[in-house]
Coordinates of C-alpha atoms in Angstrom, one line a residue:
M1 CA 8.4 9.2 14.5
I2 CA 5.6 7.6 17.0
I3 CA 3.0 10.1 15.4
K4 CA 3.7 9.2 11.8
K5 CA 3.7 5.3 12.9
F6 CA -0.2 5.9 14.1
F7 CA -1.2 8.1 11.4
L8 CA 0.2 5.3 9.6
L9 CA -1.4 2.4 11.0
L10 CA -4.8 4.1 11.2
L11 CA -4.0 5.3 7.2
F12 CA -4.3 1.0 6.9
L13 CA -6.5 -0.6 10.1
P14 CA -10.0 -0.2 7.6
L15 CA -8.6 -2.4 5.2
L16 CA -7.6 -4.7 8.1
F17 CA -11.2 -6.7 7.8
Y18 CA -11.3 -6.9 4.6
S19 CA -11.1 -10.7 3.8
Q20 CA -8.6 -10.8 0.4
K21 CA -7.2 -13.8 -1.3
T22 CA -3.9 -15.7 -0.3
I23 CA -0.7 -15.3 -3.2
M24 CA 0.5 -18.7 -3.1
I25 CA 4.6 -18.3 -4.0
E26 CA 5.9 -22.1 -5.8
G27 CA 8.9 -22.3 -7.8
E28 CA 10.7 -20.2 -9.7
S29 CA 8.0 -17.4 -11.6
A30 CA 7.1 -14.2 -11.5
V31 CA 3.8 -13.5 -10.0
D32 CA 1.4 -10.6 -11.3
I33 CA -0.1 -9.2 -7.8
N34 CA -2.3 -6.2 -8.8
Q35 CA -5.4 -8.6 -9.8
Q36 CA -5.4 -10.3 -6.6
S37 CA -5.0 -7.4 -3.8
L38 CA -6.9 -4.2 -2.3
Y39 CA -6.4 -0.3 -3.2
S40 CA -6.7 2.4 -1.5
T41 CA -5.9 6.1 -1.8
S42 CA -4.7 8.6 1.2
N43 CA -7.5 10.0 1.5
K44 CA -10.7 7.1 0.6
N45 CA -10.6 3.3 2.0
S46 CA -10.8 1.9 -1.6
I47 CA -11.2 2.8 -5.2
N48 CA -11.8 0.7 -8.3
F49 CA -8.9 -1.2 -9.2
N50 CA -10.0 -2.0 -12.8
F51 CA -7.9 0.5 -14.7
S52 CA -5.6 0.4 -17.0
P53 CA -2.0 -0.5 -15.3
N54 CA -0.5 1.7 -18.4
L55 CA -2.1 5.0 -17.0
P56 CA -2.0 7.7 -14.6
I57 CA -4.7 7.7 -11.6
L58 CA -6.0 11.0 -10.9
T59 CA -9.1 10.8 -12.6
D60 CA -9.4 7.7 -10.0
A61 CA -8.2 9.7 -7.0
P62 CA -8.5 12.8 -5.7
I63 CA -6.6 16.0 -7.0
A64 CA -5.7 15.7 -3.1
T65 CA -5.0 11.7 -2.8
K66 CA -1.1 11.9 -1.8
N67 CA -0.6 7.6 -2.6
V68 CA -2.4 4.7 -3.1
S69 CA -1.9 1.1 -1.7
L70 CA -2.0 -2.0 -2.3
F71 CA -2.5 -4.8 -0.1
F72 CA -2.2 -8.3 -0.9
E73 CA -0.8 -11.7 1.1
L74 CA 1.9 -13.7 0.3
Q75 CA 2.7 -17.5 1.7
N76 CA 5.7 -19.1 0.9
N77 CA 5.2 -22.7 0.1
N78 CA 8.8 -23.3 -0.5
E79 CA 10.7 -25.8 1.9
N80 CA 13.8 -22.6 2.2
D81 CA 14.1 -19.6 3.4
S82 CA 13.1 -17.5 0.4
L83 CA 14.2 -14.3 -0.6
F84 CA 12.1 -13.1 -3.0
Y85 CA 11.6 -9.3 -5.3
I86 CA 8.6 -7.2 -5.3
T87 CA 9.6 -5.1 -8.9
S88 CA 7.9 -4.1 -11.9
N89 CA 8.6 -4.1 -15.9
D90 CA 7.6 -0.4 -15.8
D91 CA 9.9 2.5 -13.9
V92 CA 8.0 3.6 -11.3
S93 CA 9.3 7.0 -9.7
E94 CA 8.2 5.5 -5.6
F95 CA 7.4 2.6 -3.9
Y96 CA 7.9 0.9 -0.7
L97 CA 6.5 -2.7 1.5
F98 CA 5.5 -2.7 4.3
T99 CA 4.8 -5.5 6.8
K100 CA 2.4 -6.0 10.0
N101 CA 5.3 -7.4 12.8
N102 CA 3.2 -7.3 16.3
N103 CA 0.3 -4.6 15.1
K104 CA 2.4 -2.4 13.5
L105 CA 3.7 -1.6 10.8
L106 CA 7.6 -2.3 9.7
K107 CA 9.0 -0.6 7.1
I108 CA 10.8 -3.2 4.7
G109 CA 12.0 -1.0 2.0
G110 CA 11.5 1.4 -1.0
S111 CA 13.1 2.0 -4.7
G112 CA 12.1 3.9 -7.8
F113 CA 13.7 6.3 -10.3
S114 CA 12.9 9.2 -7.7
H115 CA 14.6 7.2 -4.4
F116 CA 17.2 8.1 -3.2
K117 CA 19.9 6.2 -4.1
T118 CA 21.7 5.5 -1.5
Q119 CA 19.1 4.5 1.0
L120 CA 17.5 1.4 -1.9
S121 CA 16.4 -1.9 -0.9
V122 CA 18.0 -3.9 -3.5
P123 CA 21.2 -1.7 -4.2
G124 CA 22.0 -0.2 -7.3
N125 CA 18.6 -1.6 -8.7
S126 CA 15.9 1.5 -8.6
N127 CA 12.6 -0.9 -9.5
A128 CA 13.5 -3.5 -6.8
I129 CA 12.5 -4.6 -3.0
V130 CA 13.3 -7.5 -1.3
F131 CA 12.1 -9.4 1.2
V132 CA 12.3 -12.5 3.2
L133 CA 9.7 -15.0 3.8
K134 CA 10.7 -18.6 6.0
P135 CA 9.0 -21.7 4.3
H136 CA 5.2 -22.3 4.6
E137 CA 5.3 -18.9 6.1
R138 CA 2.1 -16.5 5.3
K139 CA 2.7 -12.8 5.9
K140 CA 0.2 -9.7 4.6
Y141 CA 2.2 -6.9 3.1
Y142 CA 1.5 -3.2 2.4
L143 CA 2.8 -1.7 -1.4
E144 CA 2.1 2.4 -1.0
V145 CA 3.2 4.3 -4.1
P146 CA 3.5 7.6 -3.4
K147 CA 2.7 10.8 -5.9
F148 CA 5.2 11.9 -8.5
D149 CA 4.7 15.0 -10.5
N150 CA 1.2 15.8 -9.4
E151 CA -0.2 12.9 -10.7
I152 CA 0.0 8.9 -9.3
Y153 CA 1.0 5.7 -11.6
L154 CA 0.6 2.4 -10.8
P155 CA 2.0 -0.5 -13.1
E156 CA 1.8 -4.0 -12.8
F157 CA 3.7 -4.9 -10.0
Y158 CA 5.0 -8.6 -9.8
V159 CA 6.3 -11.3 -7.3
Q160 CA 9.7 -13.0 -8.7
S161 CA 12.0 -15.0 -6.8
E162 CA 15.9 -14.4 -6.1
K163 CA 16.3 -16.2 -9.3
E164 CA 14.6 -15.0 -11.7
F165 CA 14.7 -11.5 -10.3
L166 CA 19.2 -12.5 -10.5
I167 CA 18.2 -13.2 -14.6
A168 CA 16.4 -10.4 -15.5
N169 CA 18.1 -8.3 -13.8
Y170 CA 21.7 -9.3 -15.8
K171 CA 19.2 -8.6 -19.1
N172 CA 19.0 -5.5 -17.8
S173 CA 22.1 -4.5 -17.5
Q174 CA 23.0 -6.0 -20.4
S175 CA 20.0 -4.2 -22.2
Y176 CA 20.6 -1.6 -25.9
F177 CA 19.2 0.9 -23.8
T178 CA 22.4 0.9 -21.4
I179 CA 24.4 0.1 -24.0
L180 CA 23.5 3.1 -26.0
S181 CA 23.7 5.4 -23.4
Y182 CA 27.9 4.1 -23.2
I183 CA 28.6 4.6 -26.8
F184 CA 26.3 8.8 -26.6
I185 CA 29.2 9.4 -24.1
G186 CA 31.8 8.8 -25.9
I187 CA 30.3 11.0 -28.8
H188 CA 30.3 13.6 -26.2
L189 CA 33.2 13.4 -24.9
C190 CA 34.1 13.8 -28.7
L191 CA 32.2 16.2 -29.5
L192 CA 33.0 17.8 -26.1
F193 CA 36.8 18.0 -27.4
L194 CA 36.2 18.9 -31.3
G195 CA 34.6 21.8 -30.3
L196 CA 37.5 22.9 -27.9
Y197 CA 40.0 22.3 -31.1
K198 CA 37.5 24.7 -32.8
L199 CA 37.3 27.6 -30.5
K200 CA 40.8 28.9 -32.4
Y201 CA 37.9 30.1 -35.4
Q202 CA 37.3 33.5 -33.5
K203 CA 33.8 33.8 -36.0
F204 CA 31.8 30.9 -34.0
R205 CA 33.7 31.6 -30.6
K206 CA 30.2 32.1 -28.9
P207 CA 28.3 28.9 -30.2
L208 CA 31.2 26.8 -30.0
V209 CA 31.2 28.0 -26.2
Y210 CA 27.5 26.6 -25.8
F211 CA 28.5 23.7 -27.4
I212 CA 30.8 22.7 -25.6
I213 CA 28.8 23.2 -22.6
L214 CA 25.6 21.7 -23.8
N215 CA 28.2 18.6 -24.7
S216 CA 29.1 18.6 -21.2
V217 CA 25.6 18.7 -19.7
Y218 CA 24.7 15.5 -22.1
I219 CA 26.8 13.7 -19.9
F220 CA 26.1 14.2 -16.7
Y221 CA 22.9 13.9 -17.7
I222 CA 23.9 10.1 -18.9
F223 CA 25.6 9.6 -16.4
F224 CA 22.8 10.8 -13.7
N225 CA 20.1 9.2 -15.4
T226 CA 22.5 5.6 -15.8
E227 CA 23.1 6.2 -12.0
N228 CA 26.7 5.4 -12.6
L229 CA 27.1 9.4 -10.4
I230 CA 25.8 9.9 -8.0
L231 CA 25.9 12.9 -5.4
E232 CA 23.1 12.3 -2.3
N233 CA 24.7 12.8 0.8
T234 CA 28.0 14.8 -0.8
L235 CA 27.3 18.6 -2.4
F236 CA 23.6 19.1 -0.6
P237 CA 22.5 16.8 2.3
D238 CA 18.6 15.3 1.3
V239 CA 18.5 16.0 -1.9
P240 CA 18.0 13.0 -4.3
N241 CA 20.3 11.7 -6.4
I242 CA 17.0 13.0 -9.6
I243 CA 16.8 16.7 -8.4
Y244 CA 20.2 17.3 -10.3
E245 CA 19.3 15.0 -13.2
K246 CA 15.8 17.5 -13.7
I247 CA 17.8 20.2 -12.8
L248 CA 19.9 19.0 -16.4
G249 CA 17.4 18.0 -17.5
A250 CA 15.1 21.2 -17.7
L251 CA 19.2 23.1 -18.8
E252 CA 19.8 21.2 -21.7
P253 CA 16.7 22.4 -23.8
A254 CA 17.2 26.5 -22.6
L255 CA 20.7 26.5 -23.5
Y256 CA 20.0 25.3 -26.9
Y257 CA 17.5 27.7 -27.5
L258 CA 20.8 30.3 -26.6
F259 CA 23.2 27.8 -28.6
F260 CA 20.7 28.5 -31.9
W261 CA 20.6 32.0 -30.8
S262 CA 24.3 32.4 -30.5
Y263 CA 24.7 31.5 -34.2
L264 CA 21.6 33.5 -35.6
T265 CA 22.3 36.6 -36.6
F266 CA 19.3 39.2 -36.9
N267 CA 18.7 42.7 -38.2
K268 CA 16.5 45.3 -37.2
K269 CA 13.1 43.2 -38.9
Y270 CA 13.5 40.1 -37.0
H271 CA 15.1 42.2 -33.4
Y272 CA 12.3 41.0 -31.2
F273 CA 12.6 37.2 -32.3
G274 CA 16.3 36.9 -31.3
V275 CA 14.5 38.6 -27.9
F276 CA 12.6 35.8 -28.2
L277 CA 14.6 33.1 -28.6
K278 CA 17.4 34.5 -25.7
Y279 CA 14.8 34.3 -23.2
S280 CA 12.3 31.4 -25.0
G281 CA 14.7 29.1 -21.6
L282 CA 13.0 30.4 -19.2
Y283 CA 9.9 28.8 -20.1
W284 CA 12.3 25.4 -19.2
L285 CA 12.9 27.1 -15.3
V286 CA 9.2 26.9 -14.4
Y287 CA 9.5 23.6 -16.4
F288 CA 11.6 22.6 -13.3
I289 CA 9.7 24.9 -10.2
V290 CA 6.0 23.3 -10.9
R291 CA 7.8 19.9 -11.3
N292 CA 9.0 19.9 -7.8
V293 CA 6.9 22.4 -6.0
Q294 CA 3.4 20.6 -5.3
F295 CA 0.3 22.5 -3.7
E296 CA -3.2 20.4 -3.0
Y297 CA -5.4 23.0 -5.8
E298 CA -7.0 21.6 -8.4
W299 CA -6.3 24.7 -10.2
Y300 CA -2.6 24.3 -9.5
V301 CA -2.0 20.7 -10.3
K302 CA -3.7 21.0 -13.6
F303 CA -1.9 23.9 -14.3
C304 CA 1.0 22.5 -13.0
N305 CA -0.1 19.1 -15.4
F306 CA -0.3 21.7 -18.4
I307 CA 3.0 22.6 -18.2
K308 CA 4.5 19.1 -18.0
D309 CA 2.4 18.3 -21.1
F310 CA 2.9 20.9 -23.6
A311 CA 7.2 20.8 -22.7
T312 CA 7.7 18.8 -25.9
I313 CA 5.4 20.4 -27.5
Y314 CA 6.5 24.1 -26.6
D315 CA 10.4 22.4 -28.1
L316 CA 8.5 21.3 -31.4
I317 CA 7.4 25.0 -31.6
I318 CA 10.9 26.8 -30.7
T319 CA 12.6 24.5 -33.5
F320 CA 10.6 24.9 -35.9
L321 CA 10.5 28.6 -36.0
V322 CA 14.7 28.6 -35.5
F323 CA 14.3 26.2 -38.9
L324 CA 12.0 28.4 -40.6
Y325 CA 14.3 31.8 -39.3
L326 CA 17.0 29.1 -41.3
L327 CA 15.8 29.0 -44.6
K328 CA 16.4 32.6 -44.5
F329 CA 20.2 32.3 -44.5
N330 CA 22.4 31.3 -47.6
S331 CA 25.6 30.7 -46.3
I332 CA 27.1 27.2 -46.6
F333 CA 28.2 27.0 -42.4
Y334 CA 23.9 27.4 -42.2
K335 CA 22.4 24.9 -45.5
F336 CA 24.3 23.0 -42.9
A337 CA 23.0 24.3 -39.9
R338 CA 19.2 23.9 -41.4
I339 CA 19.6 20.3 -41.8
G340 CA 20.9 19.7 -38.4
V341 CA 17.7 21.6 -37.4
F342 CA 15.3 20.2 -39.0
L343 CA 16.5 16.8 -37.9
L344 CA 15.5 18.1 -34.4
L345 CA 12.4 18.8 -35.9
I346 CA 11.5 15.4 -36.9
S347 CA 12.2 14.3 -33.3
A348 CA 10.8 17.0 -31.4
L349 CA 7.5 15.9 -33.6
Q350 CA 7.5 12.6 -32.8
M351 CA 8.4 13.3 -29.6
S352 CA 5.7 15.2 -28.8
F353 CA 2.6 13.9 -31.2
P354 CA 1.5 11.4 -28.4
F355 CA 0.5 14.7 -26.2
I356 CA -0.5 16.4 -28.5
M357 CA -3.5 14.0 -29.1
G358 CA -3.4 13.7 -25.7
L359 CA -4.0 17.7 -25.1
L360 CA -6.8 17.2 -28.4
G361 CA -8.4 14.5 -26.6
F362 CA -7.2 12.1 -29.2
S363 CA -6.0 10.1 -26.7
E364 CA -4.3 10.0 -23.5
T365 CA -1.6 11.4 -22.3
P366 CA 1.3 9.0 -21.8
Y367 CA 3.5 9.4 -18.2
V368 CA 6.7 8.3 -19.6
I369 CA 8.3 9.4 -23.1
S370 CA 9.5 6.3 -24.1
E371 CA 12.9 4.5 -24.6
F372 CA 12.5 4.4 -28.1
S373 CA 11.8 8.2 -28.0
Y374 CA 15.2 9.3 -26.1
I375 CA 16.9 7.3 -28.0
F376 CA 16.1 8.5 -31.0
M377 CA 16.0 12.3 -29.5
G378 CA 20.1 12.1 -29.0
L379 CA 20.8 10.3 -32.1
M380 CA 18.9 13.8 -33.7
I381 CA 21.4 16.1 -31.8
V382 CA 24.4 13.7 -32.5
L383 CA 23.6 15.1 -35.6
D384 CA 23.2 18.0 -35.5
F385 CA 26.6 18.7 -33.9
L386 CA 28.5 17.1 -36.2
L387 CA 26.3 19.1 -39.1
F388 CA 27.3 22.3 -37.3
L389 CA 30.8 21.6 -36.5
Y390 CA 31.4 20.3 -40.4
G391 CA 29.5 23.5 -41.2
I392 CA 31.7 25.3 -39.7
N393 CA 34.7 23.1 -41.0
L394 CA 33.4 24.3 -44.8
D395 CA 33.0 28.3 -43.8
E396 CA 36.4 28.2 -42.2
L397 CA 37.9 26.4 -45.4
Q398 CA 35.7 28.4 -47.6
A399 CA 36.9 31.4 -46.1
V400 CA 40.6 30.4 -46.3
K401 CA 40.0 30.0 -50.5
E402 CA 38.2 33.2 -50.4
G403 CA 40.8 34.7 -48.6
Q404 CA 43.7 33.1 -50.7
E405 CA 41.8 34.2 -54.1
Y406 CA 41.7 38.0 -52.5
K407 CA 45.3 37.4 -52.2
N408 CA 45.4 36.2 -56.0
E409 CA 43.9 39.3 -56.6
L410 CA 46.0 41.4 -54.8
L411 CA 48.8 39.8 -56.6
S412 CA 47.7 40.2 -59.2
K413 CA 47.2 42.8 -59.4
E414 CA 50.5 44.3 -58.0
L415 CA 52.3 41.8 -60.7
E416 CA 50.6 44.0 -63.6
K417 CA 51.5 47.1 -61.2
Q418 CA 55.3 45.9 -61.4
K419 CA 54.8 44.9 -65.1
E420 CA 54.0 48.2 -66.0
L421 CA 56.9 50.0 -63.8
E422 CA 59.2 48.0 -65.8
H423 CA 57.8 48.9 -68.9
E424 CA 58.1 52.2 -67.5
R425 CA 61.3 52.2 -67.0
E426 CA 62.4 50.4 -69.6
R427 CA 61.2 53.1 -71.3
I428 CA 63.1 55.7 -69.3
S429 CA 66.2 53.9 -69.5
S430 CA 66.6 53.8 -73.0
D431 CA 65.0 57.5 -73.3
M432 CA 68.2 58.6 -71.7
H433 CA 70.6 56.1 -73.2
D434 CA 69.2 57.5 -76.9
D435 CA 68.5 61.3 -76.0
I436 CA 70.7 62.3 -72.5
G437 CA 73.5 60.1 -73.3
A438 CA 73.9 61.8 -77.2
R439 CA 73.6 65.0 -76.2
I440 CA 76.4 64.4 -73.4
S441 CA 78.8 63.0 -76.6
A442 CA 77.4 65.9 -78.4
M443 CA 78.5 68.0 -75.6
K444 CA 81.9 66.2 -75.2
L445 CA 83.0 66.3 -78.8
H446 CA 81.8 70.0 -79.3
G447 CA 84.2 71.1 -76.7
E448 CA 87.0 68.5 -78.1
F449 CA 86.4 71.2 -81.3
I450 CA 86.7 74.0 -79.2
K451 CA 90.2 72.8 -77.5
E452 CA 91.5 72.0 -80.7
N453 CA 90.8 75.1 -82.6
F454 CA 90.8 77.9 -79.9
S455 CA 93.4 76.2 -77.1
E456 CA 95.7 79.4 -76.9
D457 CA 94.1 80.4 -73.6
P458 CA 94.6 78.9 -71.1
K459 CA 92.3 79.7 -69.0
L460 CA 90.0 78.3 -71.5
K461 CA 91.6 75.4 -71.6
A462 CA 91.5 74.5 -67.8
E463 CA 87.0 75.2 -67.9
L464 CA 87.2 72.8 -71.3
D465 CA 89.4 69.6 -68.8
E466 CA 86.3 71.2 -66.5
L467 CA 83.9 70.6 -68.9
F468 CA 85.4 67.2 -70.4
K469 CA 85.6 65.6 -66.7
N470 CA 81.9 66.8 -65.7
T471 CA 81.3 65.7 -69.2
E472 CA 83.0 62.2 -67.6
E473 CA 80.6 62.3 -64.8
M474 CA 77.5 62.4 -66.0
T475 CA 78.2 60.2 -68.1
V476 CA 79.0 57.3 -65.2
S477 CA 76.1 58.8 -63.8
M478 CA 73.2 58.1 -66.5
R479 CA 75.0 55.0 -66.9
E480 CA 74.4 53.8 -63.4
M481 CA 70.7 55.1 -63.2
I482 CA 70.3 53.4 -67.2
W483 CA 71.6 49.7 -64.7
S484 CA 69.5 50.7 -61.6
L485 CA 66.5 51.8 -63.7
K486 CA 67.0 48.4 -66.3
S487 CA 64.6 45.5 -64.9
Q488 CA 66.4 43.1 -66.3
N489 CA 69.1 44.2 -63.2
D490 CA 66.7 43.1 -60.3
F491 CA 68.7 40.0 -60.0
L492 CA 71.2 39.3 -56.7
Q493 CA 73.8 38.0 -58.9
N494 CA 74.0 41.3 -60.8
F495 CA 74.4 43.6 -58.6
I496 CA 77.3 42.3 -57.2
S497 CA 79.0 41.9 -60.5
F498 CA 78.2 45.8 -61.0
A499 CA 79.5 46.3 -58.2
Q500 CA 82.9 44.5 -58.3
Q501 CA 83.2 46.6 -61.8
Y502 CA 82.2 49.5 -60.2
A503 CA 84.7 49.1 -57.0
T504 CA 87.2 48.2 -59.5
G505 CA 86.9 51.4 -62.0
F506 CA 86.9 53.6 -58.8
F507 CA 90.2 52.3 -57.4
A508 CA 91.7 52.7 -60.2
K509 CA 93.7 55.0 -60.4
S510 CA 94.2 54.7 -55.8
K511 CA 97.2 53.2 -54.5
A512 CA 94.6 50.7 -52.7
Q513 CA 94.3 46.9 -53.7
I514 CA 90.7 45.4 -53.8
H515 CA 90.0 41.9 -53.0
F516 CA 86.4 41.0 -53.6
K517 CA 84.4 38.0 -52.0
N518 CA 81.0 36.3 -52.7
E519 CA 80.0 33.7 -50.9
I520 CA 76.4 34.0 -51.9
E521 CA 76.3 31.2 -54.7
E522 CA 71.9 31.6 -55.6
N523 CA 70.9 34.0 -58.2
Q524 CA 68.1 35.0 -55.9
H525 CA 65.4 38.4 -57.6
F526 CA 66.3 41.4 -55.3
N527 CA 64.4 44.5 -55.4
A528 CA 64.7 47.7 -57.1
E529 CA 64.6 50.1 -54.3
I530 CA 66.0 47.9 -52.2
R531 CA 69.4 47.5 -54.8
R532 CA 69.4 51.7 -55.4
N533 CA 69.5 52.3 -52.1
L534 CA 71.5 50.0 -50.8
F535 CA 74.0 50.6 -54.3
L536 CA 73.9 54.4 -52.8
C537 CA 75.6 53.9 -50.2
Y538 CA 77.8 51.0 -51.2
K539 CA 79.0 54.0 -53.1
E540 CA 79.2 56.9 -50.6
A541 CA 81.2 53.8 -48.7
L542 CA 83.9 53.1 -51.3
N543 CA 84.3 57.3 -51.9
N544 CA 85.0 57.8 -47.7
I545 CA 87.6 55.4 -48.2
Y546 CA 89.0 56.3 -51.3
K547 CA 88.7 60.3 -49.5
H548 CA 90.2 60.5 -46.3
S549 CA 90.8 56.5 -45.0
Q550 CA 94.9 56.8 -46.8
A551 CA 94.3 52.1 -47.4
T552 CA 96.1 49.7 -48.6
E553 CA 94.3 47.8 -49.8
V554 CA 90.0 47.0 -49.1
Y555 CA 87.8 44.3 -47.9
I556 CA 84.5 43.7 -49.6
I557 CA 82.4 40.6 -48.7
F558 CA 78.5 39.8 -50.2
S559 CA 77.0 36.7 -48.0
T560 CA 73.6 35.7 -46.9
K561 CA 72.1 35.0 -43.1
N562 CA 68.7 34.7 -41.9
S563 CA 67.9 35.2 -45.8
R564 CA 68.9 39.0 -45.3
L565 CA 71.6 40.3 -47.8
Q566 CA 75.1 40.7 -45.4
L567 CA 77.7 43.5 -47.3
E568 CA 80.7 44.1 -45.3
I569 CA 83.7 46.9 -46.9
S570 CA 86.4 47.2 -44.5
D571 CA 89.7 48.3 -44.8
N572 CA 93.4 49.0 -43.5
G573 CA 93.4 52.5 -43.4
I574 CA 93.8 55.4 -40.9
G575 CA 89.7 55.0 -39.9
F576 CA 86.8 57.2 -38.6
Q577 CA 85.3 57.8 -35.4
P578 CA 81.8 59.6 -35.9
N579 CA 81.4 62.0 -32.9
E580 CA 78.0 60.1 -31.9
N581 CA 76.3 63.7 -31.4
N582 CA 77.3 65.2 -35.4
Q583 CA 78.2 62.3 -37.8
G584 CA 79.0 63.7 -40.9
N585 CA 76.5 63.8 -44.2
G586 CA 77.8 60.4 -45.4
M587 CA 77.7 58.3 -42.4
Y588 CA 73.7 60.1 -41.7
N589 CA 73.0 59.3 -45.0
M590 CA 73.4 55.8 -45.2
K591 CA 71.7 55.1 -42.1
T592 CA 68.9 56.5 -43.4
R593 CA 68.8 55.1 -47.0
M594 CA 69.3 51.9 -45.3
T595 CA 66.3 52.8 -42.1
E596 CA 64.0 53.4 -45.2
I597 CA 64.5 49.8 -46.5
S598 CA 64.1 47.9 -43.5
G599 CA 67.9 47.0 -43.0
D600 CA 70.4 47.8 -40.9
F601 CA 73.8 50.2 -40.9
E602 CA 77.0 49.2 -38.2
T603 CA 80.2 50.1 -37.8
P604 CA 81.4 48.5 -35.3
K605 CA 85.3 48.3 -33.6
V606 CA 87.7 46.8 -35.3
E607 CA 91.8 47.0 -33.7
K608 CA 92.5 49.1 -37.4
G609 CA 91.0 51.2 -40.3
M610 CA 87.2 50.4 -40.3
L611 CA 84.7 48.1 -41.2
L612 CA 80.7 49.1 -42.2
R613 CA 78.4 46.3 -41.8
F614 CA 75.3 47.1 -44.3
S615 CA 71.7 44.3 -43.5
T616 CA 69.3 44.1 -46.2
P617 CA 66.0 41.8 -46.9
L618 CA 65.8 40.8 -50.4
E619 CA 62.2 41.9 -50.6
L620 CA 59.8 44.2 -49.2
V621 CA 57.1 43.3 -46.9

């Protein structure tokens, strides 16, 4: 610390003998100190101060210059102790105020946007240093401005009274830039949540991940930029807040290029462009390094300045290439993505234009990008994000529409197929009734003729009776088959009515009494394949009861449960307990048929008789 102060004393020693005009401070007005000060750099006695205060002064100072100092004298003409502030209307990276006390340099304070936020002379203000002067006291001061980003920027500095400073500081806190910053935070927060909501859309999951990360980066960047988030002395000691801001500032365009890359598709012809776009963000890694690692070599300083000044032009080139590539796509999403990138292209052009003119030598390269450029860029980014989400939404709706159209097309084909099938079923049932029915009737008549004329032979009579029985069974089977083929019977109530008629006729000559119950009111469509298999199971169940149960009471109940048809058949007979390893053919057939139509077949245990429970869907899935 003693050596450092000794070198500072050596630095300012030649200037102690300069005579200069004392700056008188009276009342509440601000006083410009630049034109009433002496100047010095860290490696020569003085420089020409007739430079534009709005431009860097590398042309006036050697490359190895580390800082520029202003030397001035102030006198307080007020009657009371007064607080005064050294401030500037422009943003300054760093500046420090020194005074001389007992022939020793005394540091009063420091400020600037790259200064440690926890060590500011005026807490919460990165553009002011405060000090006290007694009534009519006169003091010499030394204002030092170090190099930042390989440049030294020396704007107009002012001495302000406390009252004027507080008024100006209040106005700055209420500036449109500050208000817009908070608005942008709110917008990006909403966009972040919208992105999280849209993550369910699988097609755009990767770009949505980058979208969410980008919005998070913007939120944190604005928090750092407005000094609402300070990480000094928390994560890493001796790292000022601006380093975190610079990291996020370099990360943002790199992530944006990855965002572009994630929603674009690249065929074999454009494969290398896709690779270039994916890794184009590495430029911003170099950008971050050269802004924070400084060497006193002329070639290195020129390289750093070129990388920094070319950054906005590089961003313009990348955005322009992405826009050109988007012209290849015609889908509704890419149309809106193209509009968004075009807006970003306009922003990149207006931001890079002053740097293009500077590199071409038509004007001075600007020291900083204007607030308007940042606001305009922020607005274009928000619009691009909104267009991106809107494009995803339209793409999703279009996918749903196309899916519905495809389903409608399949349904239309299925209905057409169903109509053809119904027509074929009607034709077959008609042919069976007209042809096979007529033949069975002819066989029956022929048999009756033989029986009437040749009935003397008992053996022949028995054969004819068997023939009549088989003919009658064939007639019943054919009637059932015709019933199953007719499409007008593909309704639930028709099936239940036919099942009741069949059971009544089947047990007409037996001792069993039928109790039939229909708990279903609606007449829903009933798939032909399901009702055919269920009816065959129904017949098999009634046949088992008739042959084996010795029942006198038979109960048949139709109902629905959970959109499925329930059929229960029970009796008061002797029951039937199938062997688990060797089920009867009838039981096995019923179970197999129900499995084919996604149905269930159960035989719950009951105290007396037997209970069969069938459950089927009304339509095949």
